[in-house]
Short mmCIF file of C-alpha atoms in Angstrom, two decimals:
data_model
loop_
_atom_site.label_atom_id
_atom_site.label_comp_id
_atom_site.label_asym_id
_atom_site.label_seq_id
_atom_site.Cartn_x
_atom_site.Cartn_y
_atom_site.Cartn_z
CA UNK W 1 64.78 -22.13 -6.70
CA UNK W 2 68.47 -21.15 -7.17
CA UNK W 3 70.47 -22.96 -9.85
CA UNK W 4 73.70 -22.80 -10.34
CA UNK W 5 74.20 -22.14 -14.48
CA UNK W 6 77.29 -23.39 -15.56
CA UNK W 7 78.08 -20.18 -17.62
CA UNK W 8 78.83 -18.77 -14.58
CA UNK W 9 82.58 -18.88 -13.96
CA UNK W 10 82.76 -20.53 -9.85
CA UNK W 11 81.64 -17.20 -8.14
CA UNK W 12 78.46 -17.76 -6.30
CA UNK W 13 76.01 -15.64 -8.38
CA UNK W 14 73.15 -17.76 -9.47
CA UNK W 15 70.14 -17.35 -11.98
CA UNK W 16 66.70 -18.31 -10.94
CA UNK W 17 64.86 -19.49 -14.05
CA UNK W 18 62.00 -21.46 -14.00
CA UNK W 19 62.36 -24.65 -16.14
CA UNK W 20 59.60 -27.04 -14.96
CA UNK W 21 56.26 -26.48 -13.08
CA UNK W 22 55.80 -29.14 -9.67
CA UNK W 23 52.15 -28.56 -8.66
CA UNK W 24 49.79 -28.20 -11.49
CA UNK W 25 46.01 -27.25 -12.15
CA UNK W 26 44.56 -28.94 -15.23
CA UNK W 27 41.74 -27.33 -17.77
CA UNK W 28 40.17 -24.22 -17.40
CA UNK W 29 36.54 -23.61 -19.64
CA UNK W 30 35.04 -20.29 -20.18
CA UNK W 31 32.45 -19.72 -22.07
CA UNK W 32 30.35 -16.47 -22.71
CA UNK W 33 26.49 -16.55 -22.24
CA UNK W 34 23.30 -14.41 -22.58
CA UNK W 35 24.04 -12.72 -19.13
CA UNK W 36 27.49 -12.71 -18.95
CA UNK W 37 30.24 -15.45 -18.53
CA UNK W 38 30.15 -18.83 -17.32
CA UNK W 39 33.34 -20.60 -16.10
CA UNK W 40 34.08 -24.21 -14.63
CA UNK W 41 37.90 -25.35 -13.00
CA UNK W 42 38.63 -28.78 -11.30
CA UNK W 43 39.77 -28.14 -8.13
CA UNK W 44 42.83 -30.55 -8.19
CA UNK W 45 46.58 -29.57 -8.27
CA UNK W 46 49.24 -32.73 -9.11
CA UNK W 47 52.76 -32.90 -7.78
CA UNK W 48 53.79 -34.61 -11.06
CA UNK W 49 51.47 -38.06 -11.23
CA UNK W 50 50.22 -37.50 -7.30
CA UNK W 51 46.88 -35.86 -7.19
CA UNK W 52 48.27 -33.92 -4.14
CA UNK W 53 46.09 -31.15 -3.61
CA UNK W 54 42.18 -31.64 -4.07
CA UNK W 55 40.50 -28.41 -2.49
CA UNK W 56 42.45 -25.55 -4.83
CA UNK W 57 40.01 -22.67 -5.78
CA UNK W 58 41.78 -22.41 -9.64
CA UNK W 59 39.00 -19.82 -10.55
CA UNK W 60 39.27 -16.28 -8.22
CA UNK W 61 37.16 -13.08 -9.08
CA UNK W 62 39.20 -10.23 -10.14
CA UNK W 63 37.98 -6.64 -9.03
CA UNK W 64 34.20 -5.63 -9.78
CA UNK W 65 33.97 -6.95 -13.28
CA UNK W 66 36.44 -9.46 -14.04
CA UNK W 67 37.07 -13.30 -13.46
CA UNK W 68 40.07 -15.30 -13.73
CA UNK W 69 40.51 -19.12 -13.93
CA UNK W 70 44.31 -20.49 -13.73
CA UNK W 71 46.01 -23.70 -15.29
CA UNK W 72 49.05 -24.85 -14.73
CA UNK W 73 51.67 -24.09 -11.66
CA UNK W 74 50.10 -23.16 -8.65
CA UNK W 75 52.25 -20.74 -7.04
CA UNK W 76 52.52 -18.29 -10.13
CA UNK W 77 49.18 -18.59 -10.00
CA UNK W 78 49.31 -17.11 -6.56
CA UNK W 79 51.65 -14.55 -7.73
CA UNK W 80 49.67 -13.66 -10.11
CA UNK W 81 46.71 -13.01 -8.06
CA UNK W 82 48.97 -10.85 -5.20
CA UNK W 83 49.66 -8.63 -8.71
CA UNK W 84 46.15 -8.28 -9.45
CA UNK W 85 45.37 -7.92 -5.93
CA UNK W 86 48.22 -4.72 -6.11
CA UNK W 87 46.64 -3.18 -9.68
CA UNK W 88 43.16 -3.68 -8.40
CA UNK W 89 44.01 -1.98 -4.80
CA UNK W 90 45.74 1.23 -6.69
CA UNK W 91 42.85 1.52 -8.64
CA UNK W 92 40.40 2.07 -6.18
CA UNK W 93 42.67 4.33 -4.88
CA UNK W 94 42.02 6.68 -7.09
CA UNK W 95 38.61 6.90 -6.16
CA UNK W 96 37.37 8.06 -9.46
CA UNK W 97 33.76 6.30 -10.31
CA UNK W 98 36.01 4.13 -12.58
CA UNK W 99 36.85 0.24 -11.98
CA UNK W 100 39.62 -1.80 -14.52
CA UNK W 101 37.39 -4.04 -16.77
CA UNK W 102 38.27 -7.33 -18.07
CA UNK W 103 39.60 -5.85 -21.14
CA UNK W 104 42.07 -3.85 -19.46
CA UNK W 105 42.98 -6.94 -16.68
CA UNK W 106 43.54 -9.35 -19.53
CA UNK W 107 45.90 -6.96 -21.23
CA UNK W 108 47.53 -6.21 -17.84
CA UNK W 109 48.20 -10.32 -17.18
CA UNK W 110 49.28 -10.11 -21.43
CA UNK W 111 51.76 -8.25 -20.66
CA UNK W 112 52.90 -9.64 -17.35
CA UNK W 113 53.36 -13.42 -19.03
CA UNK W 114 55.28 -11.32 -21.77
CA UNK W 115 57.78 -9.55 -20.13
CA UNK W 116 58.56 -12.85 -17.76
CA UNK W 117 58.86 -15.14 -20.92
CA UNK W 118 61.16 -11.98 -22.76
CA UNK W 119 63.38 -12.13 -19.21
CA UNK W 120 63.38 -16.28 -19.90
CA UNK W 121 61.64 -16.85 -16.30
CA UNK W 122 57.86 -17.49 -17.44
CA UNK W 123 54.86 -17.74 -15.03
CA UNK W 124 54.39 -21.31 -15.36
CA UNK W 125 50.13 -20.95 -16.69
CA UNK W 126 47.54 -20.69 -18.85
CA UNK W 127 45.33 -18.03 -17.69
CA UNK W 128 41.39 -17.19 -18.79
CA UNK W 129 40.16 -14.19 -17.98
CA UNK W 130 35.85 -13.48 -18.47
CA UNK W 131 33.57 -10.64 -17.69
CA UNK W 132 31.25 -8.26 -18.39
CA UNK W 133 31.54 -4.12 -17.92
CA UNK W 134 28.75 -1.74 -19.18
CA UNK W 135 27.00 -4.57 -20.62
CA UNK W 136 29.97 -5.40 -22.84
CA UNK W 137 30.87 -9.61 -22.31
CA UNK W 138 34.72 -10.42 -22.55
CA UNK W 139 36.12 -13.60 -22.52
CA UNK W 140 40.41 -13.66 -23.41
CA UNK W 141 42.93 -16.44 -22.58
CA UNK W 142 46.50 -16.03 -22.56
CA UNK W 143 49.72 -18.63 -22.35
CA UNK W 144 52.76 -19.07 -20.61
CA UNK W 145 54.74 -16.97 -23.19
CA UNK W 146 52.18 -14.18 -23.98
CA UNK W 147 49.90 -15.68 -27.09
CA UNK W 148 46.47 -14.00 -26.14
CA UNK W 149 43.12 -13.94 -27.80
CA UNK W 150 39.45 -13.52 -27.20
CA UNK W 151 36.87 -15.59 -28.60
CA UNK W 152 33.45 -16.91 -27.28
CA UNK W 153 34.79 -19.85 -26.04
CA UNK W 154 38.13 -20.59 -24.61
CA UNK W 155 39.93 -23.63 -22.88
CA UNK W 156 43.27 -24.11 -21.44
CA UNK W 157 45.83 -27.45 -21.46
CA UNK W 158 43.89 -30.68 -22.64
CA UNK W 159 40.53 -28.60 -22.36
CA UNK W 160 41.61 -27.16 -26.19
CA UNK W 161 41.74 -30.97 -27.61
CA UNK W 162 38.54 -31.91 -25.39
CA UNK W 163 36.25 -29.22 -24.49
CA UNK W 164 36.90 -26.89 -27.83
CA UNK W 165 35.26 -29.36 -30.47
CA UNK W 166 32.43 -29.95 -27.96
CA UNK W 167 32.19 -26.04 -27.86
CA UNK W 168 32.27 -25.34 -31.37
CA UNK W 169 29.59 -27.34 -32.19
CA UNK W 170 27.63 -26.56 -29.08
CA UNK W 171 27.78 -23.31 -28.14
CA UNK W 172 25.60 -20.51 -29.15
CA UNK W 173 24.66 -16.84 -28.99
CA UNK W 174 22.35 -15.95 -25.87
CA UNK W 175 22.68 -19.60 -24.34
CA UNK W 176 20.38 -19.56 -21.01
CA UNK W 177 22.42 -20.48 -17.23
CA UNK W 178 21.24 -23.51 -17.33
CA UNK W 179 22.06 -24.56 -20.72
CA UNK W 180 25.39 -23.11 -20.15
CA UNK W 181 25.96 -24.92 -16.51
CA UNK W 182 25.28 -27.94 -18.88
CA UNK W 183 27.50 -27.63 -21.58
CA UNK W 184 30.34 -26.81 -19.24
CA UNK W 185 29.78 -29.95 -17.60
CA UNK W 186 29.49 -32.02 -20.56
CA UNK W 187 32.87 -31.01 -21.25
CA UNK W 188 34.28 -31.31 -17.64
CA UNK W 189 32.35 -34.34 -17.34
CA UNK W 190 34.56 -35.71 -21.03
CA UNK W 191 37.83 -34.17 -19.45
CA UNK W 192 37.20 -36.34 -16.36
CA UNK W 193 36.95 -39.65 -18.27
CA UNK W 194 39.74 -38.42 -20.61
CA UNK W 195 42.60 -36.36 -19.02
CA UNK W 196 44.42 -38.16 -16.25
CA UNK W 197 45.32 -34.95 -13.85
CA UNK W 198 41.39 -34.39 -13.55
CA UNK W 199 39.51 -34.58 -10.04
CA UNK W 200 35.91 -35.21 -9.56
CA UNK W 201 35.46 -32.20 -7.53
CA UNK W 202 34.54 -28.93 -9.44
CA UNK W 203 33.19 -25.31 -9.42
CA UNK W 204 31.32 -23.21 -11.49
CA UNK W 205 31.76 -19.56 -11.58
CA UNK W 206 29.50 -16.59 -13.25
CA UNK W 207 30.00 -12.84 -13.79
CA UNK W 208 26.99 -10.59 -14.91
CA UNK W 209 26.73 -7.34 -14.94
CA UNK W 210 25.40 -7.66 -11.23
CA UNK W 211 28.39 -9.53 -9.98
CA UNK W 212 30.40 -12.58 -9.10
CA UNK W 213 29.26 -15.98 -7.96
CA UNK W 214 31.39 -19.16 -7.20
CA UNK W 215 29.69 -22.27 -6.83
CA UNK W 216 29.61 -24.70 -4.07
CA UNK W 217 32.43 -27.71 -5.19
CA UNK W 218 30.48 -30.55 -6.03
CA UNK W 219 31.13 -33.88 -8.37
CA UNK W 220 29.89 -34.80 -11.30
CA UNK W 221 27.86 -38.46 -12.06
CA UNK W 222 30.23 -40.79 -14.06
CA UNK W 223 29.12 -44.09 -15.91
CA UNK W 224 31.62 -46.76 -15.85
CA UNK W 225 29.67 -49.80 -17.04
CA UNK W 226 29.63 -49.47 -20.98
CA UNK W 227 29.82 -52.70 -22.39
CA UNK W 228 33.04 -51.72 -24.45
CA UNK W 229 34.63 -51.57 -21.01
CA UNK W 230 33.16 -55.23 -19.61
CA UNK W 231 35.56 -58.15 -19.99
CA UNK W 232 38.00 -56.00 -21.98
CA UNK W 233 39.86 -59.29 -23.13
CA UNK W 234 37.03 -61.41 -24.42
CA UNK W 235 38.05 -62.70 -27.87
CA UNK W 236 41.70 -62.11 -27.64
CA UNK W 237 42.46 -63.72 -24.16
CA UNK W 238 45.98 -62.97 -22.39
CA UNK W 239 45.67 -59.52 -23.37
CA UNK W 240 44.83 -56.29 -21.11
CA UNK D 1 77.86 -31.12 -13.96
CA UNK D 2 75.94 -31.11 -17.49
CA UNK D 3 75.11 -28.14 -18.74
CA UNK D 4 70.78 -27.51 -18.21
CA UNK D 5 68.86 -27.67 -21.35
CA UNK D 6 65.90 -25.41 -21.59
CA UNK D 7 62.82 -27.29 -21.75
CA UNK D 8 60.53 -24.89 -23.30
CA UNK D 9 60.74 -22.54 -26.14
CA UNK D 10 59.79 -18.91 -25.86
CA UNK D 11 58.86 -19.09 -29.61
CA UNK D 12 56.01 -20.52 -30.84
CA UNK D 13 54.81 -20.53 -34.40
CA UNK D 14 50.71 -19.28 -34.23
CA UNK D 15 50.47 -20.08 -38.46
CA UNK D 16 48.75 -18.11 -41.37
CA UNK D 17 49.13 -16.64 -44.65
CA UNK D 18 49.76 -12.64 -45.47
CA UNK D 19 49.92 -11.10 -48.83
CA UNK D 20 49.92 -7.34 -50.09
CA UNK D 21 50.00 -6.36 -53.43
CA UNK D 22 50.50 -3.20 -54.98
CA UNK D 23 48.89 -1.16 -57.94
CA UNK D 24 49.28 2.30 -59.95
CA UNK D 25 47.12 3.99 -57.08
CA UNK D 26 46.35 1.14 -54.84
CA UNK D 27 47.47 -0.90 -52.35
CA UNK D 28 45.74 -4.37 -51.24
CA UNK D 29 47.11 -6.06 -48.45
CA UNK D 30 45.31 -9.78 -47.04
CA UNK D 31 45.84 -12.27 -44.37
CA UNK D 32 44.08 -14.94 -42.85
CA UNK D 33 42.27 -14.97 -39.34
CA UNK D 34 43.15 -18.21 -38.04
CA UNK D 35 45.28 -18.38 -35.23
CA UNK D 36 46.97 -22.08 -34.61
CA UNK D 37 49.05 -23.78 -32.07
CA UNK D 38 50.29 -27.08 -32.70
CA UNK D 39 47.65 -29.13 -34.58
CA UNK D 40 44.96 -27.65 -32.43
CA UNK D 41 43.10 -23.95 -33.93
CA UNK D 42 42.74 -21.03 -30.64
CA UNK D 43 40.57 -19.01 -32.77
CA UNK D 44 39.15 -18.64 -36.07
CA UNK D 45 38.50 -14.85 -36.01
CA UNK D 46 41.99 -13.00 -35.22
CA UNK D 47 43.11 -10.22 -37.15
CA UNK D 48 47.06 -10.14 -38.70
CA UNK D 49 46.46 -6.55 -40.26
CA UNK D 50 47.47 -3.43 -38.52
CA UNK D 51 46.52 -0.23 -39.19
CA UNK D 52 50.31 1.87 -38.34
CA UNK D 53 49.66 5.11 -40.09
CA UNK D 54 46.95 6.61 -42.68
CA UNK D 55 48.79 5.41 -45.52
CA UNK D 56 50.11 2.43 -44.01
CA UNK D 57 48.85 -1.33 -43.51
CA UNK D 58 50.69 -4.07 -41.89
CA UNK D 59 50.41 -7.57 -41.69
CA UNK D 60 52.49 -10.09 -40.07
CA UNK D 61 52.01 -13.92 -39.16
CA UNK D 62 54.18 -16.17 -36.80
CA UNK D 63 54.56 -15.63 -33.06
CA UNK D 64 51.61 -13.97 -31.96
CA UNK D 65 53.15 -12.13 -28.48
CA UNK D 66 55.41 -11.02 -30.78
CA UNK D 67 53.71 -9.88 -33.60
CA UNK D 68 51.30 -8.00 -31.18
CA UNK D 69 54.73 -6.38 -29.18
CA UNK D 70 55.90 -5.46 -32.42
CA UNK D 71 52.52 -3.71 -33.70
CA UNK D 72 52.40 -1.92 -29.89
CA UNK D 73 56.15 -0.36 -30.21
CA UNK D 74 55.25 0.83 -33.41
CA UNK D 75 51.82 2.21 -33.33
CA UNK D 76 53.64 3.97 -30.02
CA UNK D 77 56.19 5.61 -32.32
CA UNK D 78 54.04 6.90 -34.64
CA UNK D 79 51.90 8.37 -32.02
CA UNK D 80 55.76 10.26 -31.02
CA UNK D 81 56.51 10.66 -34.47
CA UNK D 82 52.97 12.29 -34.65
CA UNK D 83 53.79 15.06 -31.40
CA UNK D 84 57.00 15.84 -32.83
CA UNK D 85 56.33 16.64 -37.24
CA UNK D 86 52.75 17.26 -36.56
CA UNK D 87 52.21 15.04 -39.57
CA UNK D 88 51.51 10.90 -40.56
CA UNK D 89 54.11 8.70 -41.29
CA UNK D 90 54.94 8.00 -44.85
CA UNK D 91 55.07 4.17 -46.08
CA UNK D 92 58.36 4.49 -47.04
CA UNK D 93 59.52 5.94 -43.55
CA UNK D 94 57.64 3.34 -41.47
CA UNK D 95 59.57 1.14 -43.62
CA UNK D 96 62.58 1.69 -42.39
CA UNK D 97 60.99 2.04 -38.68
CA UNK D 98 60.17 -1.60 -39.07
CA UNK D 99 63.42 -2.64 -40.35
CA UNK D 100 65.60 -1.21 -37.16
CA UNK D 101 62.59 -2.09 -34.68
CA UNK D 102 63.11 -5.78 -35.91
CA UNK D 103 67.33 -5.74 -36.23
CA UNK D 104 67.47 -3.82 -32.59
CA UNK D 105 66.52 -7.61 -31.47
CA UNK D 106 68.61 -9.38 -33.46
CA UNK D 107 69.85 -11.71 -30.80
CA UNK D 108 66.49 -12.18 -29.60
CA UNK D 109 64.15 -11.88 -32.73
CA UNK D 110 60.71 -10.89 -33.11
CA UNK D 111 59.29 -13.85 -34.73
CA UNK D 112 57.00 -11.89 -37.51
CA UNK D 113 56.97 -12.53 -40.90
CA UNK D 114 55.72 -8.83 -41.73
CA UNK D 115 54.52 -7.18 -45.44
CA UNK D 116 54.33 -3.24 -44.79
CA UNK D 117 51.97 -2.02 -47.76
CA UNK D 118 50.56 1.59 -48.51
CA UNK D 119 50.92 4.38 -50.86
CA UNK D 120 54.13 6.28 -50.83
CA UNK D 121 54.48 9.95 -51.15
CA UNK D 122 53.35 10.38 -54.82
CA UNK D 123 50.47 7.99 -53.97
CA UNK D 124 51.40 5.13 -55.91
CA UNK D 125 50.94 1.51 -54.46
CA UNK D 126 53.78 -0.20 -52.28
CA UNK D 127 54.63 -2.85 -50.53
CA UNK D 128 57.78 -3.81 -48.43
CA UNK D 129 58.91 -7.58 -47.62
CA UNK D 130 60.54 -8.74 -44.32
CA UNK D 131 62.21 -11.26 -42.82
CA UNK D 132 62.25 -11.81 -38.62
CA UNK D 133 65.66 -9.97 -38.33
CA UNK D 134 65.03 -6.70 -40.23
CA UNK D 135 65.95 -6.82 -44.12
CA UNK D 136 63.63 -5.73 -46.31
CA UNK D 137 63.33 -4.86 -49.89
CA UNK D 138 60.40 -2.98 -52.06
CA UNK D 139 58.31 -4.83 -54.10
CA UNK D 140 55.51 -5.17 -56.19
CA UNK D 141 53.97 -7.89 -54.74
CA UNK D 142 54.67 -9.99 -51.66
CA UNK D 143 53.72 -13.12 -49.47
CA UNK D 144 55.00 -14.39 -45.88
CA UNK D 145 53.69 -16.72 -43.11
CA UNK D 146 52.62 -20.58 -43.84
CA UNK D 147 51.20 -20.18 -47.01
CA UNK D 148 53.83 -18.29 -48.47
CA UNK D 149 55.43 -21.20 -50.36
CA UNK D 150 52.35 -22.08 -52.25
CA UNK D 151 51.45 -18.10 -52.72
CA UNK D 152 54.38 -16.72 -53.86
CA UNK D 153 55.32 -19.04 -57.13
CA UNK D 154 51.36 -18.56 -57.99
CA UNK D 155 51.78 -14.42 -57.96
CA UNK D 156 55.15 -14.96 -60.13
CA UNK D 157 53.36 -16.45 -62.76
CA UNK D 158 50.72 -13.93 -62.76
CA UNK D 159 51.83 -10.72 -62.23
CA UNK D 160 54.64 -10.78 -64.17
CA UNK D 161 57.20 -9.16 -62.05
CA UNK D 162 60.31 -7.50 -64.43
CA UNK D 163 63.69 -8.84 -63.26
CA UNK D 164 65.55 -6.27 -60.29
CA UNK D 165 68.43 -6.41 -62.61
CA UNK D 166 66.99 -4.57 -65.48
CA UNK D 167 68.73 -0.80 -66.56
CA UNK D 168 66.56 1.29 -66.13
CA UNK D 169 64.70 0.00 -63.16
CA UNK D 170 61.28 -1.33 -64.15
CA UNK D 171 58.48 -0.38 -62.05
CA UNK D 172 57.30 -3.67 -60.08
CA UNK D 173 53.71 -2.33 -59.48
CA UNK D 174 51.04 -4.46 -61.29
CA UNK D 175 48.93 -2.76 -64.04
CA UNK D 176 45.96 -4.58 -62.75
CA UNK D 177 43.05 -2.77 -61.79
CA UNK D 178 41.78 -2.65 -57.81
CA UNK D 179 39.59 -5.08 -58.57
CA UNK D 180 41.17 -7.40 -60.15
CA UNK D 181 43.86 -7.28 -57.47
CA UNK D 182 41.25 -8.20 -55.10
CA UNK D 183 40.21 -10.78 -57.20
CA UNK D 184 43.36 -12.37 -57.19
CA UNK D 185 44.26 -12.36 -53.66
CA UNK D 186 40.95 -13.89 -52.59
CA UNK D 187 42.35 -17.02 -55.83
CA UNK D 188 45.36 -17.26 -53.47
CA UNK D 189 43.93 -17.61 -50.58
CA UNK D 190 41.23 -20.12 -51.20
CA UNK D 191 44.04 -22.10 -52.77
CA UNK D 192 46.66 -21.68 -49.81
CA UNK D 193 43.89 -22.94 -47.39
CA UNK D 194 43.45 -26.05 -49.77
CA UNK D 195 46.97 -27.60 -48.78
CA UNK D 196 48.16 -25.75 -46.01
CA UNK D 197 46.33 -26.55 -42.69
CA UNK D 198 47.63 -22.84 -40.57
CA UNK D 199 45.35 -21.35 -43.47
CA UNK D 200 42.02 -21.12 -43.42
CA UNK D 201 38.78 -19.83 -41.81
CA UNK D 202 38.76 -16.52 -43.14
CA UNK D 203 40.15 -14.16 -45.17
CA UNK D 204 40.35 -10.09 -44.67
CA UNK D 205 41.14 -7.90 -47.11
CA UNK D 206 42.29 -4.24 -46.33
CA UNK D 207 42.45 -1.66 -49.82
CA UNK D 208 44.06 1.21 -49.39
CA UNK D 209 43.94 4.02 -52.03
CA UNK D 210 43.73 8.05 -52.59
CA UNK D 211 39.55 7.64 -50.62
CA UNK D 212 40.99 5.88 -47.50
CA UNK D 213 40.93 3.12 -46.27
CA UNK D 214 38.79 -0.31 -46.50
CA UNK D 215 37.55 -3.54 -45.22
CA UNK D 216 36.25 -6.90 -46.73
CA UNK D 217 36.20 -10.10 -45.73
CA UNK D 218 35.54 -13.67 -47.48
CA UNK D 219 34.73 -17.01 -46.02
CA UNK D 220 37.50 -19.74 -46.12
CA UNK D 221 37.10 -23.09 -45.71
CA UNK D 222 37.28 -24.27 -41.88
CA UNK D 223 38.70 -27.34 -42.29
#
């Protein structure tokens, strides 16, 4: 998008800078587990309030041994993955036995969101970034202007004020698939009820040692009918 | 047409407490782990402290990105410095490293509140103070990052530093033994993390004297 900044004294030069995101993927969970790393992405993307877009794959693998899962705009995102695409491609290139591991992608995407925030033109996301290499589990996250960590457990967006608590009090060393499958979805299931840009449609991905799977979308069960929520007004009538 | 306001900030402040002290022969340098954003914690296990050069510890708190670009472009000229004198880095020279890394961005700071500590070239304890832009002084003791405020009056009152305006210079470096030292830091901590929220989780200790270098950590409280 070309904007004209006013510094600019009337010739037509013009600095792209991105100021605000337009299509937008919510929360991203990852969480590591006995075999590997477990994570789970809505598959919506809003034009501000519109739930536009409800069929967006936010979590892609990366190479042999990584995955990444995406919040926030959409086409950085895709930018992002036509980078990784480009690092992954040279790599094989080489030829060499050796493959980029998740350590090495996540500081590769570190420094990426870095550089763009130090040139004032971000990439518009949250990114998480799992897998496992040599037996060796890796789970990172890194913003929109280059704060990065690993931890066992990481969220993006409203996911940190939702899913996190859930997590810390949850999550534990060597947690099975399925026990794992269900925490995620406790905390999906919580974002749903809680965070307004969240779709009922999502996947799960894992990485092991063996490889990548993505699941099938699919929806989770909601429960409407708590009594809290029945005749919302009764004992203060006129109110909503 | 109005002129367009930025709406975000390529700073952000990730919280926690640093503080190096320095003895005869010693050096102890601490910091938190807890990285914060906002009121909401990322992680409770994050290290501030850097290891630059044999002799030579750092530890800064604020921006995160920044902290860690900082810690990169140094540890990289060290590893030049190393090629080309076939020798460490003193404490003293990284010193000044750090000062004209951090004032070559002035107009675009790193935003790292940074103690160097180490042993200087007799081997006594010391410890350099920073602010974001590059000045820096020597010291005998130090604090920066969230905490500071409540860590800094405490280590006034107890390691009675002489005034900079004596003649002859006093020597600032505590007469405390190393364990005592360590004693005191892990007091400052535990009562940083009592009032200031960015504080907390837990605390890692780094000792650096004429053996080498090492590690301990203490449990802070989470809340």
């Amino acid at each position: 998008m070309k904007l004209l900044d006013s510094t600019d004294s009337g010739n037509n030069s013009s600095i792209e800078r991105t100021q605000y995101p337009y299509v937008t993927g919510t929360s991203v969970i990852g969480i590591k587990y006995k075999d590997g790393i477990l994570m789970a992405a809505d598959m919506g993307a809003s034009y501000g309030s519109t739930l536009r877009y409800k069929s967006v794959e936010r979590v892609k693998p990366v190479g042999k041994h990584s995955l990444i899962g995406a919040s926030g705009e959409i086409s950085d995102f895709q930018e992002i993955l036509r980078s990784l695409d480009e690092l992954i491609l040279y790599d094989n290139m080489w030829d060499d036995g050796n493959s980029l591991g998740p350590k090495e992608v996540h500081n590769y995407l570190t420094r990426m969101m870095y550089n763009r925030r130090n040139k004032f033109d971000p990439l518009w996301n949250s990114l998480v970034l799992g897998g496992v290499k040599n037996g060796q589990k890796y789970l990172g996250m890194v913003s929109m202007i280059g704060v990065h960590f690993e931890d066992n457990h990481v969220a993006t967006g409203f996911g940190n004020h939702l899913a996190r608590p859930i997590l810390r009090d949850e999550w534990h060393e060597n947690l099975t698939f399925e026990d794992g499958v269900k925490l995620l979805e406790k905390c999906m299931r919580v974002l749903l009820y809680r965070d307004r840009s969240a779709v009922n449609k999502l996947q799960i991905a894992k990485i092991t040692e063996e490889g990548v799977t993505v699941s099938q979308p699919y929806s989770l069960k909601t429960f409407w009918n708590f009594n809290a929520f029945q005749n919302p007004t009764a004992g203060a009538e006129g109110s909503w | 047409m109005t002129k367009q306001q930025a709406n975000w900030s390529p700073y952000d402040n990730n919280g926690g407490t640093c503080v190096a002290i320095a003895g005869a022969d010693y050096c102890v340098i601490a910091a938190d782990t807890r990285m914060s954003t906002g009121y909401s914690i990322l992680t409770r296990d994050y290290s501030k402290i850097c290891k630059l050069a044999d002799k030579c510890v750092m530890a800064s708190s604020g921006f995160q990105a920044d902290v860690k670009a900082l810690q990169k472009v140094l540890s990289a000229r060290h590893l030049i410095y190393q090629h080309q004198h076939n020798k460490q880095m003193s404490c003293p020279a990284m010193g000044q490293l750090l000062s004209n890394t951090l004032y070559y961005k002035r107009f675009f700071p790193y935003y790292s509140f940074n103690v160097l500590g180490g042993l200087d070239n007799e081997g006594k304890g010391c410890v350099y103070t920073y602010d974001a832009v590059g000045s820096y002084e020597r010291v005998g003791y130090s604090s920066q990052g969230s905490g500071a405020t409540l860590i800094t009056p405490f280590l006034d009152n107890q390691l009675k530093s002489p005034s900079p305006l004596l003649l002859p210079a006093k020597d600032a470096v505590t007469p405390l033994s190393e364990t005592e030292a360590i004693d005191l830091v892990k007091t400052c901590f535990a009562s940083a993390t009592e009032r200031d929220i960015y504080t907390g989780d837990k605390l890692e200790i780094v000792v650096l004297n004429a053996d080498g270098i090492c590690r301990e950590y203490m449990e802070l409280r989470k809340d």
